[in-house]
Coordinates of C-alpha atoms in Angstrom, one line a residue:
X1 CA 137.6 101.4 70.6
X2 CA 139.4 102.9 73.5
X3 CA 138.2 101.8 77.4
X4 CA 136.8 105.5 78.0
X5 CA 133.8 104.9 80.6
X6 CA 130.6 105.5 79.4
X7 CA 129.3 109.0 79.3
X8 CA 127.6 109.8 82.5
X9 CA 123.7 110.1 83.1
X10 CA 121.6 113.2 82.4
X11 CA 122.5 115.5 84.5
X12 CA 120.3 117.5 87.0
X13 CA 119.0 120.7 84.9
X14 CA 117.2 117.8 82.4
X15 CA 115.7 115.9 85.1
X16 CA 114.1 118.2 86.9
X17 CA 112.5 120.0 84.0
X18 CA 111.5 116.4 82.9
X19 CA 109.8 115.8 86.3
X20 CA 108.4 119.4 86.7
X21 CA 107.0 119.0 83.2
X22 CA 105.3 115.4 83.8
X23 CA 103.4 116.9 86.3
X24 CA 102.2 119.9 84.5
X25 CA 103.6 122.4 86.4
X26 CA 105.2 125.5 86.4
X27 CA 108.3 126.4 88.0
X28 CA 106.5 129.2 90.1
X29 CA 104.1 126.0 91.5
X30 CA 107.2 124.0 92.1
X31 CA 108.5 126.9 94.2
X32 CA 105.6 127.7 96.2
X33 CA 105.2 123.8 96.7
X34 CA 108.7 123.1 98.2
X35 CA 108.0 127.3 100.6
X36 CA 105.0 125.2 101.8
X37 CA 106.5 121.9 102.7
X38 CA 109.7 123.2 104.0
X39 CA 108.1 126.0 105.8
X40 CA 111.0 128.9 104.2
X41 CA 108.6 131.1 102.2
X42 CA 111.8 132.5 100.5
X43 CA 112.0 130.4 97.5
X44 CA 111.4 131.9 94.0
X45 CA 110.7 130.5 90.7
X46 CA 113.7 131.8 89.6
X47 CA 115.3 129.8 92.0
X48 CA 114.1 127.0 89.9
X49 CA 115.0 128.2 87.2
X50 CA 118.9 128.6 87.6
X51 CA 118.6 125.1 89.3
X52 CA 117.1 123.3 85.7
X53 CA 119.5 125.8 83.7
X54 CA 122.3 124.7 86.2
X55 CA 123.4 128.2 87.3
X56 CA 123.2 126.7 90.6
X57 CA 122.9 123.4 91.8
X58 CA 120.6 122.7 95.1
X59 CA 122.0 121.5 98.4
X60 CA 120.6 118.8 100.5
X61 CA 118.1 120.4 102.0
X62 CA 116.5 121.4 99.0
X63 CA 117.2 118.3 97.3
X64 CA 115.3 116.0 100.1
X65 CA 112.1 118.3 99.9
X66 CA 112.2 118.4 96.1
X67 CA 112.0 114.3 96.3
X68 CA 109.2 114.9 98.7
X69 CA 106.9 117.2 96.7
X70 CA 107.9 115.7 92.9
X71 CA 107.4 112.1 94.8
X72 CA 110.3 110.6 93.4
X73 CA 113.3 109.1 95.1
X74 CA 116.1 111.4 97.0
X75 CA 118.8 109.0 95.2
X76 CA 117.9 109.5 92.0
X77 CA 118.2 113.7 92.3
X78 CA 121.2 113.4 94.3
X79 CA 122.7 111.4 91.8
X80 CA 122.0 113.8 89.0
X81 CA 123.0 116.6 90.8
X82 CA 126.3 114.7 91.4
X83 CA 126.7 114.6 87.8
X84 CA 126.0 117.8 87.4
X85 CA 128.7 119.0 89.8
X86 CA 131.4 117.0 87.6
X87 CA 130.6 118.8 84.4
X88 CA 131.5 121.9 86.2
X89 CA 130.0 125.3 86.9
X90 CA 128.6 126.9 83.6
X91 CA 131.6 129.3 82.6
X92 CA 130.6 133.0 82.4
X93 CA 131.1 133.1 78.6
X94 CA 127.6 131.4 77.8
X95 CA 124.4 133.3 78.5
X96 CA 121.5 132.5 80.0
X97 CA 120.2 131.1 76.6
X98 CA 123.6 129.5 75.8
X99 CA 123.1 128.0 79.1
X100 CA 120.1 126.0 78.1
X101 CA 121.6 125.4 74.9
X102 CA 124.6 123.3 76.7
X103 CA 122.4 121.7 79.2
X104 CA 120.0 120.3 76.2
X105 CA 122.9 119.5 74.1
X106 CA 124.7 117.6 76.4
X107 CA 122.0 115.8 77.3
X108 CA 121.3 114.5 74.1
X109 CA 124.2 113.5 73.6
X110 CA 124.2 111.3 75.8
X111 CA 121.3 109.7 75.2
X112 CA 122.6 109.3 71.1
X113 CA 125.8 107.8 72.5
X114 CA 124.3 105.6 75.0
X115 CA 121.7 104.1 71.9
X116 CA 122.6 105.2 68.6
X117 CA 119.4 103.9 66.8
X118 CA 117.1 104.5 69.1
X119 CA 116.9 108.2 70.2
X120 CA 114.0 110.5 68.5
X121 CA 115.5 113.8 68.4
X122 CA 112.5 115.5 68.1
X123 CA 111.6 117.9 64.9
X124 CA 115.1 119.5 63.6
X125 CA 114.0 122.9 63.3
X126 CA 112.5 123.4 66.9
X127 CA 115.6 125.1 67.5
X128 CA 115.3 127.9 64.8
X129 CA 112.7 129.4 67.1
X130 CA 115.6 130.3 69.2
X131 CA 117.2 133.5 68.1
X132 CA 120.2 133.4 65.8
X133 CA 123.0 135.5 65.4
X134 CA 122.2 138.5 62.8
X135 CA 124.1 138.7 59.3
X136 CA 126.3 140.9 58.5
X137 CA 125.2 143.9 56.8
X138 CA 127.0 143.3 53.8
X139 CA 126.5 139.3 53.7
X140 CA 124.9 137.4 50.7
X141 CA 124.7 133.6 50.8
X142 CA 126.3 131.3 48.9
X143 CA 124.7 130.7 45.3
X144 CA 122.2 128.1 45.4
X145 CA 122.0 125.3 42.5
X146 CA 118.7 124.2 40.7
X147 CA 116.4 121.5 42.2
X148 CA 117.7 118.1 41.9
X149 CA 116.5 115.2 39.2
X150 CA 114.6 117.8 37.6
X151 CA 111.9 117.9 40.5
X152 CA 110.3 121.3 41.0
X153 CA 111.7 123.9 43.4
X154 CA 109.2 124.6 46.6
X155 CA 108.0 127.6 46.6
X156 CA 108.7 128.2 50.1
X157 CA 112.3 128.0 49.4
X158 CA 112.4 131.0 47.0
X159 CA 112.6 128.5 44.4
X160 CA 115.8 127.0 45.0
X161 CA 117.0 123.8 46.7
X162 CA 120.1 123.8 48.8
X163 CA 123.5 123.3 46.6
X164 CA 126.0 120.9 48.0
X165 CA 128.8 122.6 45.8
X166 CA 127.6 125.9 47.2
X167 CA 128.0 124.5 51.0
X168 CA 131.7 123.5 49.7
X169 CA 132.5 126.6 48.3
X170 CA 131.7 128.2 52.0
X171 CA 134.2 125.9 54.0
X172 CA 136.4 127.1 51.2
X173 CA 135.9 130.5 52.5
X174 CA 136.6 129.4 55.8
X175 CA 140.0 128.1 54.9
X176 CA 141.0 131.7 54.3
X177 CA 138.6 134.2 56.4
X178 CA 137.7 133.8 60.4
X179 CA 133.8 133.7 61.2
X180 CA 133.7 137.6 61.8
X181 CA 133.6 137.7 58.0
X182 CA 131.4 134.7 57.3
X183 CA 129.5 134.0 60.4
X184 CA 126.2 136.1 58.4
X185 CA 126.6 134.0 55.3
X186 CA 126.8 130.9 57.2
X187 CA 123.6 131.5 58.8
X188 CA 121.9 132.8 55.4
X189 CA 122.8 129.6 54.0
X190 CA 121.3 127.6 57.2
X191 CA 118.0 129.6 56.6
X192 CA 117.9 128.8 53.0
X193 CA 118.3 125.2 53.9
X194 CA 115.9 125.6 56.4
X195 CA 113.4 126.7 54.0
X196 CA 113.9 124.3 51.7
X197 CA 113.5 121.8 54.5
X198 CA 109.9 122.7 55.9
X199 CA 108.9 123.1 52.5
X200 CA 109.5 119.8 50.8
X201 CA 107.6 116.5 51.1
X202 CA 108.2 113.7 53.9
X203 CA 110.5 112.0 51.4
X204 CA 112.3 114.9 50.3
X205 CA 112.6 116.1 54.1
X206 CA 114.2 112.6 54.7
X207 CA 116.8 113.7 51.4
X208 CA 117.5 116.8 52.9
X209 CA 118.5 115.9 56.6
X210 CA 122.1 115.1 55.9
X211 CA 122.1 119.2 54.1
X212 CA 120.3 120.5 56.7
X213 CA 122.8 119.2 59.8
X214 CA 126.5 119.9 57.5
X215 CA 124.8 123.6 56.8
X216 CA 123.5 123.9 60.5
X217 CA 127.0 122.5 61.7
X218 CA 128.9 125.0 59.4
X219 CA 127.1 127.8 60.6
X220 CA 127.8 126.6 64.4
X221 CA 131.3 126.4 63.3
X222 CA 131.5 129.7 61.6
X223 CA 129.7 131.4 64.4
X224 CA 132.0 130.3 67.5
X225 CA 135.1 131.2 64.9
X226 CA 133.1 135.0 65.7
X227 CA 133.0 134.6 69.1
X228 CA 129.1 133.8 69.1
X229 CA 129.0 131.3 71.8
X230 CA 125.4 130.5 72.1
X231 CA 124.9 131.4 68.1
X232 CA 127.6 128.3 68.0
X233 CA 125.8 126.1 70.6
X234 CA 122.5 126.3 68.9
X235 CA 124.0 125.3 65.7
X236 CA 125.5 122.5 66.7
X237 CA 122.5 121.2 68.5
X238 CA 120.3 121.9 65.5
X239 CA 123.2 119.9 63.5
X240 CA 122.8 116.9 66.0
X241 CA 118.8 117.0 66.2
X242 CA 119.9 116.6 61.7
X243 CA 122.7 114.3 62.0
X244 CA 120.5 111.5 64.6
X245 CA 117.3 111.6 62.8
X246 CA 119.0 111.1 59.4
X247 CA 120.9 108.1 60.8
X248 CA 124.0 109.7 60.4
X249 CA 126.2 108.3 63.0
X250 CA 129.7 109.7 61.3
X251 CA 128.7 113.2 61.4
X252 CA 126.7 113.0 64.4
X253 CA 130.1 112.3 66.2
X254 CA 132.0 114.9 64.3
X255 CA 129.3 117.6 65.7
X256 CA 129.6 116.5 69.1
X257 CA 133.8 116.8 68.8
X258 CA 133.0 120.7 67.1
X259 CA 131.2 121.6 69.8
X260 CA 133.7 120.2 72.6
X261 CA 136.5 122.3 71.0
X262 CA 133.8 125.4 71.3
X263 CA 133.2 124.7 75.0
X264 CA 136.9 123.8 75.9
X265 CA 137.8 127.3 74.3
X266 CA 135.2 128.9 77.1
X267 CA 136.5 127.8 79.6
X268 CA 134.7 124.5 80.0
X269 CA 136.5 121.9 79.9
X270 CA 134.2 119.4 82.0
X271 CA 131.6 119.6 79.5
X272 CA 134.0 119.7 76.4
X273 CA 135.3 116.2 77.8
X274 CA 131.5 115.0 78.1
X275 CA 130.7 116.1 74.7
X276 CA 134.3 114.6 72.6
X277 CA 133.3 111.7 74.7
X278 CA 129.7 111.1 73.6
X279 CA 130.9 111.5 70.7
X280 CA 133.5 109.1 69.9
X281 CA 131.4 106.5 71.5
X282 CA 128.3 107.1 69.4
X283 CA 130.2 107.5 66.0
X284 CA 131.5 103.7 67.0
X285 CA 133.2 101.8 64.5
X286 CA 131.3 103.7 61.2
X287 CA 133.6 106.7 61.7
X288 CA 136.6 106.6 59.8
X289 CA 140.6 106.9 60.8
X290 CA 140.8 110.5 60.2
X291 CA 136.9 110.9 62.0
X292 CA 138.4 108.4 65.0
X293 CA 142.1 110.2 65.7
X294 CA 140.6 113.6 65.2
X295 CA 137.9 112.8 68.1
X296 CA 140.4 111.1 69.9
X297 CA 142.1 114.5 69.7
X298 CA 139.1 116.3 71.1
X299 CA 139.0 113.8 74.4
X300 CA 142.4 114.4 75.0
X301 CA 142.4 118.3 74.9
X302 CA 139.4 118.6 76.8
X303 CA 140.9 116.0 79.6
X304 CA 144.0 117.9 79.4
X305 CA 141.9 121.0 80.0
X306 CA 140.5 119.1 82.9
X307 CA 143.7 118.4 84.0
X308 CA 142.5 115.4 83.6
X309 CA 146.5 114.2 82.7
X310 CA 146.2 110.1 82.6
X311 CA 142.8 110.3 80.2
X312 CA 144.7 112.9 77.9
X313 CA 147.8 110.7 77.4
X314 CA 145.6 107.6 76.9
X315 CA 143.7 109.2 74.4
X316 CA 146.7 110.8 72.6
X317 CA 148.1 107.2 72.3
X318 CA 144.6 105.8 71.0
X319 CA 144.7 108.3 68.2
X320 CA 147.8 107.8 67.2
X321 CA 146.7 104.0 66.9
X322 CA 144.4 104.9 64.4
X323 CA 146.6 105.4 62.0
X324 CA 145.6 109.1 60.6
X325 CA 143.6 110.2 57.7
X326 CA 143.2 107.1 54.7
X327 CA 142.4 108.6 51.0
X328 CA 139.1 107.3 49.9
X329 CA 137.8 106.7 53.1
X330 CA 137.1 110.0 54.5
X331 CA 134.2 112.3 54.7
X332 CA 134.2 115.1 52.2
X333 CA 133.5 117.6 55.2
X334 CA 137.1 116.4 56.8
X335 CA 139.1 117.5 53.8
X336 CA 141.0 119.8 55.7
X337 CA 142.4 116.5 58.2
X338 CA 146.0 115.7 57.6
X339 CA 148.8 114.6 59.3
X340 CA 150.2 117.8 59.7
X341 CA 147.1 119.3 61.5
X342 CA 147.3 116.1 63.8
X343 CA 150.4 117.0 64.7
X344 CA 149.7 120.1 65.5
X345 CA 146.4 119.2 67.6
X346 CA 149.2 116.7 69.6
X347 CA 151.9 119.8 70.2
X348 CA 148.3 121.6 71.6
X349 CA 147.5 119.0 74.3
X350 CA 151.1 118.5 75.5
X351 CA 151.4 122.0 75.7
X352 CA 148.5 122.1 77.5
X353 CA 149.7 119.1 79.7
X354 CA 152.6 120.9 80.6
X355 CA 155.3 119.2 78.5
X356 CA 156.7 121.7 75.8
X357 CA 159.6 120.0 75.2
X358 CA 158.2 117.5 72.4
X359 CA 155.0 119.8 71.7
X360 CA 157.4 122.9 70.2
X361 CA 158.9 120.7 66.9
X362 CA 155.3 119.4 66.5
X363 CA 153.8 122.9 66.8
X364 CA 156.2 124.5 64.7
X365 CA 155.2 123.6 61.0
X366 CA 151.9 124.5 61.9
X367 CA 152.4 128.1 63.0
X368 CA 154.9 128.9 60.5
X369 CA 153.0 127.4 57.0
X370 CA 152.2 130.3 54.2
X371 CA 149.0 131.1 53.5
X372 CA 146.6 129.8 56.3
X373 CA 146.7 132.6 58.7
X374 CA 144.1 131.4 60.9
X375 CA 145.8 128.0 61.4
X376 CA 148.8 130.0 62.2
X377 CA 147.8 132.5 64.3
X378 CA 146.0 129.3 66.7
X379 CA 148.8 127.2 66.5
X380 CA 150.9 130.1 67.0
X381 CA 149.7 130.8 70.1
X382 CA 150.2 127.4 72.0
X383 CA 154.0 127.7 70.4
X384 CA 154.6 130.9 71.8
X385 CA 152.8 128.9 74.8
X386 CA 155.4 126.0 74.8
X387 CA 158.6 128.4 74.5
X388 CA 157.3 130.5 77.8
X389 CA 157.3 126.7 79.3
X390 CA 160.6 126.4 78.5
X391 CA 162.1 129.8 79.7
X392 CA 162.2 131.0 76.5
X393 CA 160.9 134.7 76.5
X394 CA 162.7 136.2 73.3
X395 CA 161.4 132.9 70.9
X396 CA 157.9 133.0 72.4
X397 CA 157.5 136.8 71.8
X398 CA 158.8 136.1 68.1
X399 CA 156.1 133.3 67.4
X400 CA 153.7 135.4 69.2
X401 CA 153.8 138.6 67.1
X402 CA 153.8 136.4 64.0
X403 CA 151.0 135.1 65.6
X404 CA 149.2 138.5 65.9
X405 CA 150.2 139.9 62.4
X406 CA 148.2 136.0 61.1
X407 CA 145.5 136.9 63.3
X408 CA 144.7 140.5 62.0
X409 CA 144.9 138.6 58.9
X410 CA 142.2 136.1 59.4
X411 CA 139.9 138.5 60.8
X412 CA 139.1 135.2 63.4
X413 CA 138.7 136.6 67.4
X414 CA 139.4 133.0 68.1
X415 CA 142.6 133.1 66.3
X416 CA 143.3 135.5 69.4
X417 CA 142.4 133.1 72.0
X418 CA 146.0 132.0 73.0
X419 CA 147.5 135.4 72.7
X420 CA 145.4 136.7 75.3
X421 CA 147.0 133.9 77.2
X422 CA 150.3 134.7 75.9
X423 CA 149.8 138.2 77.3
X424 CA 149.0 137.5 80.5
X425 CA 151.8 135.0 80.9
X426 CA 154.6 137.7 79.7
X427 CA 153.0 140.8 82.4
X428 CA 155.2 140.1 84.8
X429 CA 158.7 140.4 82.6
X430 CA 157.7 143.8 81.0
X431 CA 161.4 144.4 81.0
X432 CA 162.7 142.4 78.9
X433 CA 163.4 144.3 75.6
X434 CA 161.6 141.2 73.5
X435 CA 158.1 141.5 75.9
X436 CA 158.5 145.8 75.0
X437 CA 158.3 145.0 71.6
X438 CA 155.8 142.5 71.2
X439 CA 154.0 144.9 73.6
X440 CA 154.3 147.8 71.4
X441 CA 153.0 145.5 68.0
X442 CA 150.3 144.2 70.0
X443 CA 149.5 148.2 70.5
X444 CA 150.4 149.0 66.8
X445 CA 147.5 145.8 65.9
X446 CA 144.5 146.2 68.2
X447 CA 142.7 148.9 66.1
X448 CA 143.2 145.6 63.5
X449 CA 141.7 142.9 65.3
X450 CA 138.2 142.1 65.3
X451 CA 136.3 143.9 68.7
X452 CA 135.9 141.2 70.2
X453 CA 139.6 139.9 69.8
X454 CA 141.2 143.1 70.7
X455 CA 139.5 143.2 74.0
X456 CA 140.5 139.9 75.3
X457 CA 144.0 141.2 74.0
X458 CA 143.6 144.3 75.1
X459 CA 141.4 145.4 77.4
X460 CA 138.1 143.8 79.3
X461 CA 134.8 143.5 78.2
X462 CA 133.0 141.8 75.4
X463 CA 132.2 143.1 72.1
X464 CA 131.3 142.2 68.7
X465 CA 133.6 141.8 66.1
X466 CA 134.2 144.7 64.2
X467 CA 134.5 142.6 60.6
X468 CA 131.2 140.9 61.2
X469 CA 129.5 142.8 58.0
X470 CA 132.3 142.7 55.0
X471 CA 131.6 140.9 52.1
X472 CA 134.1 138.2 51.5
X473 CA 136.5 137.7 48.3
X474 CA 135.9 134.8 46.8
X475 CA 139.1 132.6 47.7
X476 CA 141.3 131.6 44.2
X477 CA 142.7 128.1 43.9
X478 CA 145.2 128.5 46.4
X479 CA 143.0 128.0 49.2
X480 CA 145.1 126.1 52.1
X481 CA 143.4 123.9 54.9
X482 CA 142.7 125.5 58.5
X483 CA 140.1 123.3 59.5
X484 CA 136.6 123.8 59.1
X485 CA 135.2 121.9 62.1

């Protein structure tokens, strides 16, 4: 283990809800509480509300009369609301309900890293009350096996228990398609499992935790891939609520690293580097090599995000330490980890350090292998990244429109992510005859790309992807390895 300091505190959001809650009141009596001490009858509830969601963060004044009418002491909001201010503004991408979704997950996170064994995560499924992100119109989930042992089928569940082999078969899927075209079967199969769960026995509820967080953490996965950020967040929450109260350490930490790499591709890098954090520190010494260097990976992108430079290289050097991926010893769910894709994820974070000139060779394989367009298209675009570093205009529009082409392939809006970026680096040289080009393919594609893709490429403006509701092919056996999370 690495000398990363420990994950902070809660942050503010958390504590005051906690406090506001302990007394049994509501955040319109908190705000008419603090107008009557402080004598400025212009403070709402909703006031309150942006402060425990952490839209906004209260100043001193309103932190010394919140001590006052919660009777607790001034240092101990002030210091949360420190905290708070380090992880960072919440980014514009997450909604109001993604916005509750971070602030819970991050704080359980930190209480799982900070005590492994002895956090209660509370009931699983509270978070299925939350709304999820529709199906596709054309979706159907993944076929189900038979109950297992010969034990009878709840009938809750439609008569079917979950099917590990079916769960497989859908990160399969993912090495080939992008979550526009799987994001609905990923959350049919998280329903199913979820059925299956309330209806069984305590025992069999116990059995099915570990199903129950790999489903809810592929359907996170699969959801962000669509550009569902709060349908992502609550996922991955839902997978870490699993993952704790099955004991679960390995995957608990490989959650916590998924979600990082959704937040850091927001535009939140503060809380990406609080999340990778918690969870290399909670998966401890039960995660193995591939598990350690690819959450290593996480710290070090997020911190390089940060522009945290010093934490990204010393991360970098931990996880190439740990020696990559062993055969026998890793996870079924990180079959898709090899040394090639660790590369890659290296060439990422020095590009995003600034320092193309080793990132390009370790980049390269990566963007250019056959047959994993999504892989390409992401990798792609931190290449085409690294040649702009480098002066290099007529290479970086080349790897960018092979880029674009992978990412109409993948139907994935995040495959796009970097070409937006790419874009926006190359406006100011729109004449050179290499930017007209990949300006006029880029023109030639967008009716191609997923909605949502094609207006961060594009235009401005959100939308849904366009793909969401196609019915997948079922991949043959030449399914390559993008990475499933």
């Amino acid at each position: 283990m690495i000398p990363f300091p420990p994950p902070d505190p809660r942050p503010f959001g958390p504590v005051l809800a906690e406090l506001r809650s302990a007394r049994g009141w509501s955040q319109q009596r908190v705000a008419a509480a603090l107008c009557a001490a402080s004598g400025v009858p212009t403070l709402t509830r909703h006031e309150i509300s942006r402060w425990e969601r952490q839209r906004r963060l209260p100043g001193d004044f309103w932190l010394g009369w919140l001590a006052v009418v919660l009777g607790v002491p001034g240092e101990l909001l002030a210091g949360a609301a420190a905290r708070s201010r380090r992880l960072g503004v919440v980014p514009a991408a997450i909604d109001r309900s993604g916005s509750r979704i971070r602030t819970a997950l991050l704080t359980l996170a930190h209480r799982w890293s900070a005590d492994p064994a002895g956090v209660r995560p509370g009931s699983p499924l509270a978070d299925l009350a939350r709304p999820r992100p529709p199906a596709g119109p054309g979706s159907r989930p993944p076929h189900p096996g038979g109950p297992p042992s010969g034990r009878a089928a709840p009938a809750a569940s439609g008569g079917r228990w979950p099917d590990p082999a079916g769960l497989a078969e859908l990160r399969r899927w993912d090495d080939l398609l992008g979550g526009a075209d799987l994001a609905g079967h990923g959350a049919r199969r998280l329903r199913h499992t979820a059925r299956a769960y309330r209806a069984a026995g305590p025992a069999d509820r116990r059995r099915l935790l570990p199903a129950l967080a790999e489903a809810a953490q592929l359907a996170g996965w699969l959801a962000a891939d669509a550009g569902q950020v709060t349908g992502g967040l609550h996922g991955y929450r839902l997978a870490l609520r699993a993952a704790v109260a099955a004991g679960d350490r390995a995957f608990a930490g490989h959650v916590l690293g998924a979600a990082s790499h959704l937040l850091a591709g927001v535009g939140d890098p503060a809380g990406a580097l609080a999340l990778a954090r918690s969870g290399y520190a909670g998966s401890g010494a039960v995660a193995s090599p591939g598990l350690r260097a690819l959450l290593l990976h996480r710290v070090a992108f997020a911190a390089a995000l940060a522009g945290r430079s010093r934490a990204a290289r010393q991360a970098l050097d931990a996880a190439a330490g740990c020696g990559g991926p062993e055969p026998g010893r890793e996870p079924p769910w990180l079959y898709w980890l090899d040394e090639a894709e660790l590369a890659a994820l290296t060439g990422r974070t020095l590009v995003a350090l600034g320092r193309p000139g080793p990132a390009v060779p370790l980049l390269a394989p990566a963007a250019r292998a056959p047959g994993r367009p999504r892989r390409a298209a992401l990798y792609g675009g931190w290449l085409a990244r690294g040649h702009l570093q480098l002066g290099e205009v007529e290479p970086a529009c080349a790897v960018a429109g092979a880029a674009l082409l992978d990412a109409v392939r993948s139907g994935s809006p995040r495959a796009v992510g970097q070409l937006t970026e790419v874009r926006r680096r190359l406006a100011g040289q729109h004449d050179e005859p290499a930017v007209r080009r990949y300006a006029d393919l880029l023109a030639a594609a967008r009716p191609y790309l997923p909605v949502g893709a094609a207006a961060g490429v594009g235009a401005s403006g959100p939308g849904r992807p366009r793909r969401a509701g196609r019915t997948p092919r079922r991949p043959g056996g030449t399914a390559g390895r993008t990475g499933t999370g």
